[in-house]
Amino acid sequence: MMGGEQHAESYLELSNVPGYFLQDEEATDPAKFDYTSNFGLIERPYGTDADFDPDGRQTQWQRFEQHIRQLNAESDATTSYRVLFLGRHGQGYHNVAEDFYGTEAWDCYWSLQEGDEKGTWIDAHLTPLGVAQAQTAHSAWESQLAQGIPIPQSFYVSPLNRCLATANVTFSGLNVGFEPIIKENIRETIGLHTCDKRSTKAEIAAEYPLYTFEEGFTETDPLWDAQLRESNSARDARLLQAVREIVAGDSNIFISLTAHSGAITSILKVTGHRPFALTTGGVIPVVVMVRNVHGRAPVMEIEPPTTAPKCIAEEEVKQGVRTSVEIVGLDV
């Protein structure tokens, strides 16, 4: 800093732009939503159609891409529009275990273990069903590419194995220039659950040699804590910062992120999108306006991390015995 000059403080404001996808609309039930046909793209005209497609020969996706590119072309230097393709990983072995033992028993005991007699879920891998769900996403992308869906120009992936595998199955062989970047902070809620502790950098590199690590990616997991679990509000702040970092350092418009239910929940929240739960393997695009705002970013209220809840009937949980009164949802 020279001559006492000071740089004005600013931050990136992220806001969802509704009206393009069914998942934007309150009437769309996430439980009944099928992303595989067209990722929820709404059949509608755009203001750019008259010039771009006067004869009505372009597909909905082609007209959508032109519209988004035109929004960017007409925006001032402080504003841009991005399309984030948010993909949730396929079913992992931890998902099976939670369904098997029930959420209460999972949270208070089983999630803290590395596995059971059936296998492990530390840095949980995809189940055969999870692989099939990623293959479904692959087919959905293949179908939409034939309809002119804009190809993601950048690919970001959580460092957890289930996301690395899902992205690989989803995009490999599609001729989309799949060169994924592993980004630490788009991972699932951090702490306690062993399924959310990532493998070492060397192990990831050995299994996925074509993936690139973001700058500063460490050999061992710097975030996971065996005693404390990140609060939802802390996760929101982390994902907000992660997306801000992506859009600040990456000028591409169409961006793919392969992440987790918690991470996607937070991305939707901090961009002002309505809550929209994705099934394992699901994909939704969202349009986000990015605006460089002068001044300090609004302060987010961050709740402290939590410890594992106490099991109501610990021995029954460990033994896998259902007690309908004491351990609701335990089903073996």
Coordinates of C-alpha atoms in Angstrom, one line a residue:
M1 CA 0.0 0.0 0.0
M2 CA 1.6 3.3 -1.1
G3 CA 1.0 6.9 0.0
G4 CA -1.6 5.9 2.5
E5 CA -3.9 4.6 -0.3
Q6 CA -6.6 2.2 1.0
H7 CA -8.5 -0.3 -1.0
A8 CA -12.3 -0.1 -0.7
E9 CA -13.8 -3.1 1.1
S10 CA -16.2 -5.2 -0.9
Y11 CA -17.8 -8.7 -1.0
L12 CA -19.5 -10.9 -3.5
E13 CA -23.3 -11.1 -3.0
L14 CA -24.9 -14.3 -4.4
S15 CA -28.6 -14.4 -5.2
N16 CA -30.7 -17.0 -7.0
V17 CA -32.5 -15.9 -10.1
P18 CA -35.8 -17.8 -10.3
G19 CA -38.0 -18.5 -13.3
Y20 CA -35.8 -20.9 -15.3
F21 CA -36.2 -24.3 -13.6
L22 CA -39.0 -26.1 -11.9
Q23 CA -37.0 -26.5 -8.7
D24 CA -37.3 -22.7 -8.4
E25 CA -41.0 -23.0 -7.9
E26 CA -42.8 -23.6 -4.6
A27 CA -45.3 -25.9 -6.4
T28 CA -42.6 -28.4 -7.3
D29 CA -42.4 -31.2 -4.8
P30 CA -38.8 -32.4 -4.4
A31 CA -40.0 -35.9 -3.5
K32 CA -41.7 -36.2 -6.9
F33 CA -39.2 -34.3 -9.0
D34 CA -37.4 -36.3 -11.7
Y35 CA -34.3 -34.5 -12.9
T36 CA -33.4 -37.0 -15.6
S37 CA -35.7 -35.6 -18.4
N38 CA -34.3 -32.1 -18.6
F39 CA -33.0 -31.1 -15.2
G40 CA -36.2 -29.2 -14.6
L41 CA -35.7 -26.6 -17.4
I42 CA -38.9 -24.7 -18.0
E43 CA -40.3 -24.5 -21.5
R44 CA -40.5 -20.7 -21.9
P45 CA -39.5 -17.8 -24.2
Y46 CA -36.6 -15.5 -23.5
G47 CA -36.1 -11.9 -24.6
T48 CA -33.2 -13.0 -26.8
D49 CA -35.2 -15.4 -28.9
A50 CA -36.2 -12.9 -31.6
D51 CA -32.6 -12.2 -32.6
F52 CA -31.1 -15.6 -31.8
D53 CA -33.8 -17.9 -33.0
P54 CA -36.2 -16.1 -35.3
D55 CA -37.2 -19.3 -37.1
G56 CA -37.8 -21.3 -33.9
R57 CA -35.2 -24.0 -34.8
Q58 CA -33.1 -23.9 -31.6
T59 CA -33.7 -26.1 -28.6
Q60 CA -34.8 -24.8 -25.2
W61 CA -31.3 -25.4 -23.9
Q62 CA -29.7 -23.5 -26.7
R63 CA -32.0 -20.6 -26.3
F64 CA -31.4 -20.7 -22.5
E65 CA -27.6 -20.6 -23.0
Q66 CA -27.8 -17.7 -25.4
H67 CA -30.1 -15.8 -22.9
I68 CA -27.6 -16.3 -20.0
R69 CA -24.7 -15.3 -22.2
Q70 CA -26.5 -12.2 -23.2
L71 CA -27.3 -11.3 -19.6
N72 CA -23.6 -11.4 -18.9
A73 CA -22.7 -9.4 -22.0
E74 CA -25.2 -6.7 -21.0
S75 CA -24.1 -6.6 -17.3
D76 CA -21.8 -4.0 -15.9
A77 CA -18.4 -4.9 -14.4
T78 CA -19.8 -5.6 -11.0
T79 CA -22.3 -8.2 -12.0
S80 CA -22.3 -11.6 -13.6
Y81 CA -24.6 -14.5 -14.0
R82 CA -23.5 -18.1 -13.4
V83 CA -25.3 -21.5 -13.8
L84 CA -24.3 -23.9 -11.1
F85 CA -25.0 -27.6 -11.9
L86 CA -25.3 -29.1 -8.4
G87 CA -24.9 -32.8 -8.3
R88 CA -25.3 -35.0 -5.2
H89 CA -23.2 -38.2 -4.9
G90 CA -24.7 -41.6 -5.4
Q91 CA -25.7 -43.8 -2.5
G92 CA -22.7 -44.5 -0.2
Y93 CA -22.3 -47.3 2.4
H94 CA -22.9 -44.7 5.1
N95 CA -26.4 -44.0 3.7
V96 CA -27.2 -47.7 3.8
A97 CA -26.0 -47.9 7.4
E98 CA -28.1 -45.0 8.5
D99 CA -31.1 -46.4 6.9
F100 CA -30.4 -49.8 8.5
Y101 CA -29.8 -48.5 12.1
G102 CA -32.0 -45.5 12.0
T103 CA -31.0 -41.8 12.2
E104 CA -31.0 -41.6 16.0
A105 CA -28.8 -44.6 16.5
W106 CA -26.6 -43.5 13.6
D107 CA -26.0 -40.1 15.1
C108 CA -25.4 -41.2 18.6
Y109 CA -23.2 -44.3 18.0
W110 CA -22.8 -45.9 14.6
S111 CA -21.6 -42.8 12.7
L112 CA -18.7 -42.5 15.2
Q113 CA -17.5 -46.0 14.3
E114 CA -15.5 -46.9 11.2
G115 CA -18.0 -49.6 10.2
D116 CA -19.7 -52.7 11.4
E117 CA -19.4 -56.4 10.7
K118 CA -20.7 -55.9 7.1
G119 CA -17.9 -53.4 6.1
T120 CA -16.5 -49.9 6.5
W121 CA -17.9 -46.5 5.8
I122 CA -14.9 -44.3 6.7
D123 CA -14.7 -41.9 3.8
A124 CA -17.6 -43.8 2.5
H125 CA -17.4 -45.3 -1.0
L126 CA -20.3 -45.8 -3.4
T127 CA -22.5 -48.9 -3.1
P128 CA -23.4 -50.7 -6.4
L129 CA -26.7 -48.8 -6.3
G130 CA -24.7 -45.6 -5.9
V131 CA -22.7 -46.4 -9.0
A132 CA -25.9 -47.1 -10.9
Q133 CA -27.3 -43.7 -9.7
A134 CA -24.1 -42.0 -11.1
Q135 CA -24.6 -44.0 -14.4
T136 CA -28.2 -42.6 -14.5
A137 CA -26.8 -39.1 -14.1
H138 CA -24.3 -40.0 -17.0
S139 CA -27.2 -41.0 -19.2
A140 CA -29.2 -37.9 -18.2
W141 CA -26.3 -35.7 -19.2
E142 CA -25.8 -37.6 -22.4
S143 CA -29.4 -37.1 -23.3
Q144 CA -29.4 -33.4 -22.6
L145 CA -26.1 -32.8 -24.4
A146 CA -27.9 -34.0 -27.5
Q147 CA -30.5 -31.3 -26.7
G148 CA -27.9 -28.6 -26.6
I149 CA -27.4 -28.2 -22.8
P150 CA -24.4 -25.9 -22.2
I151 CA -21.4 -28.0 -21.3
P152 CA -19.9 -27.2 -17.9
Q153 CA -16.8 -25.2 -18.4
S154 CA -15.4 -26.1 -15.0
F155 CA -15.8 -29.1 -12.7
Y156 CA -15.4 -28.9 -9.0
V157 CA -15.6 -32.0 -6.7
S158 CA -15.7 -32.6 -3.0
P159 CA -12.6 -34.5 -1.8
L160 CA -14.7 -37.3 -0.3
N161 CA -14.5 -40.6 -2.2
R162 CA -18.2 -40.9 -2.9
C163 CA -18.2 -37.5 -4.8
L164 CA -14.9 -38.3 -6.6
A165 CA -16.4 -41.6 -7.8
T166 CA -19.8 -40.1 -8.7
A167 CA -18.2 -37.3 -10.8
N168 CA -16.0 -39.8 -12.6
V169 CA -18.9 -42.1 -13.5
T170 CA -21.1 -39.2 -14.4
F171 CA -18.8 -37.3 -16.8
S172 CA -16.2 -39.7 -18.1
G173 CA -16.7 -40.6 -21.7
L174 CA -19.1 -37.7 -22.5
N175 CA -16.5 -35.6 -24.4
V176 CA -17.1 -32.6 -22.2
G177 CA -13.5 -31.8 -21.3
F178 CA -13.9 -33.3 -17.8
E179 CA -10.9 -31.9 -15.9
P180 CA -12.1 -31.8 -12.3
I181 CA -10.7 -29.7 -9.5
I182 CA -10.9 -31.1 -6.0
K183 CA -12.0 -28.4 -3.6
E184 CA -11.8 -29.0 0.1
N185 CA -14.6 -26.8 1.3
I186 CA -17.5 -28.2 -0.8
R187 CA -17.5 -31.3 1.4
E188 CA -20.2 -32.5 3.7
T189 CA -20.8 -31.3 7.3
I190 CA -17.5 -31.7 9.1
G191 CA -16.7 -33.7 12.2
L192 CA -17.7 -36.8 14.3
H193 CA -19.0 -38.9 11.4
T194 CA -16.2 -41.1 10.1
C195 CA -17.9 -41.2 6.7
D196 CA -17.0 -37.5 6.4
K197 CA -13.3 -37.8 7.1
R198 CA -11.4 -37.7 3.8
S199 CA -8.6 -39.9 2.6
T200 CA -5.0 -38.6 2.3
K201 CA -4.0 -36.6 -0.7
A202 CA -1.7 -39.4 -1.8
E203 CA -4.5 -42.0 -1.6
I204 CA -6.8 -39.7 -3.6
A205 CA -4.2 -39.0 -6.2
A206 CA -3.5 -42.8 -6.6
E207 CA -7.1 -43.6 -7.2
Y208 CA -8.0 -40.5 -9.3
P209 CA -4.7 -39.5 -11.1
L210 CA -6.5 -37.2 -13.6
Y211 CA -8.0 -35.0 -10.9
T212 CA -6.4 -31.7 -10.0
F213 CA -6.1 -30.5 -6.4
E214 CA -6.8 -26.9 -5.6
E215 CA -3.9 -24.9 -4.4
G216 CA -3.0 -25.5 -0.7
F217 CA -4.7 -28.9 -0.5
T218 CA -3.0 -30.7 2.4
E219 CA -1.9 -34.3 2.7
T220 CA -4.1 -35.2 5.7
D221 CA -7.6 -33.9 6.5
P222 CA -7.2 -30.5 8.2
L223 CA -10.9 -30.1 9.0
W224 CA -12.4 -33.3 10.4
D225 CA -12.7 -33.4 14.2
A226 CA -13.4 -36.7 16.1
Q227 CA -15.0 -34.8 19.0
L228 CA -17.0 -32.0 17.4
R229 CA -19.5 -31.6 14.5
E230 CA -19.9 -28.5 12.5
S231 CA -23.2 -26.6 13.0
N232 CA -25.5 -26.0 10.1
S233 CA -24.9 -22.3 10.2
A234 CA -21.1 -22.8 10.2
R235 CA -21.6 -25.1 7.2
D236 CA -23.6 -22.3 5.5
A237 CA -20.8 -19.9 6.1
R238 CA -18.2 -22.3 4.8
L239 CA -20.1 -23.1 1.6
L240 CA -20.8 -19.4 1.0
Q241 CA -17.1 -18.7 1.2
A242 CA -16.3 -21.7 -1.1
V243 CA -18.7 -20.5 -3.8
R244 CA -17.4 -17.0 -3.5
E245 CA -13.9 -18.3 -4.0
I246 CA -15.0 -20.3 -7.1
V247 CA -16.8 -17.4 -8.8
A248 CA -14.1 -14.9 -7.9
G249 CA -11.3 -17.0 -9.4
D250 CA -13.2 -18.6 -12.2
S251 CA -14.8 -16.5 -14.9
N252 CA -16.7 -19.4 -16.5
I253 CA -20.4 -19.2 -16.7
F254 CA -21.4 -22.8 -16.6
I255 CA -20.0 -24.6 -13.5
S256 CA -20.5 -28.2 -12.2
L257 CA -20.2 -29.0 -8.5
T258 CA -20.4 -32.6 -7.3
A259 CA -21.0 -32.5 -3.6
H260 CA -23.3 -33.7 -0.7
S261 CA -26.8 -33.2 0.6
G262 CA -25.6 -30.9 3.4
A263 CA -23.3 -28.9 1.1
I264 CA -26.0 -28.4 -1.6
T265 CA -28.6 -27.5 1.1
S266 CA -26.2 -24.7 2.2
I267 CA -25.4 -23.5 -1.3
L268 CA -29.2 -23.2 -2.0
K269 CA -29.7 -21.3 1.3
V270 CA -26.9 -18.8 0.9
T271 CA -27.9 -18.0 -2.6
G272 CA -31.5 -17.5 -1.6
H273 CA -32.9 -20.5 -3.4
R274 CA -35.8 -22.3 -1.9
P275 CA -34.9 -25.5 0.1
F276 CA -34.8 -28.4 -2.4
A277 CA -33.7 -31.9 -1.2
L278 CA -31.9 -34.0 -3.8
T279 CA -32.0 -37.8 -3.8
T280 CA -28.7 -39.6 -4.0
G281 CA -27.3 -39.1 -7.5
G282 CA -29.7 -36.2 -8.2
V283 CA -28.7 -33.1 -10.2
I284 CA -30.2 -29.6 -10.4
P285 CA -29.0 -26.4 -12.1
V286 CA -29.5 -23.0 -10.5
V287 CA -29.0 -19.6 -11.9
V288 CA -27.0 -17.3 -9.6
M289 CA -26.4 -13.6 -9.9
V290 CA -23.0 -12.6 -8.6
R291 CA -22.6 -8.9 -7.6
N292 CA -19.6 -7.1 -6.2
V293 CA -20.9 -5.0 -3.4
H294 CA -19.0 -2.2 -1.8
G295 CA -18.8 -2.4 2.0
R296 CA -18.5 -5.1 4.5
A297 CA -20.3 -8.4 4.0
P298 CA -23.3 -9.0 6.3
V299 CA -22.3 -10.8 9.5
M300 CA -23.6 -14.4 9.7
E301 CA -24.6 -15.7 13.1
I302 CA -22.5 -18.9 13.5
E303 CA -23.6 -21.5 16.0
P304 CA -20.9 -23.4 17.9
P305 CA -20.1 -27.0 17.0
T306 CA -21.8 -29.9 18.8
T307 CA -20.8 -33.1 20.4
A308 CA -22.4 -36.5 19.6
P309 CA -25.9 -36.9 21.1
K310 CA -26.2 -39.3 24.0
C311 CA -27.7 -42.6 23.1
I312 CA -31.0 -43.2 25.0
A313 CA -30.2 -46.9 25.3
E314 CA -26.6 -47.4 24.4
E315 CA -26.4 -51.2 24.8
E316 CA -29.4 -51.8 22.6
V317 CA -27.9 -49.5 20.0
K318 CA -24.6 -51.3 20.0
Q319 CA -26.3 -54.7 19.8
G320 CA -28.6 -53.6 17.0
V321 CA -31.7 -54.4 19.1
R322 CA -34.9 -52.4 18.2
T323 CA -36.7 -50.8 21.1
S324 CA -39.7 -48.9 19.6
V325 CA -40.1 -46.7 22.7
E326 CA -36.5 -45.9 23.5
I327 CA -34.8 -45.8 20.1
V328 CA -37.2 -44.5 17.5
G329 CA -36.4 -45.6 14.0
L330 CA -33.9 -48.3 14.8
D331 CA -34.6 -51.0 12.3
V332 CA -32.4 -54.0 11.7

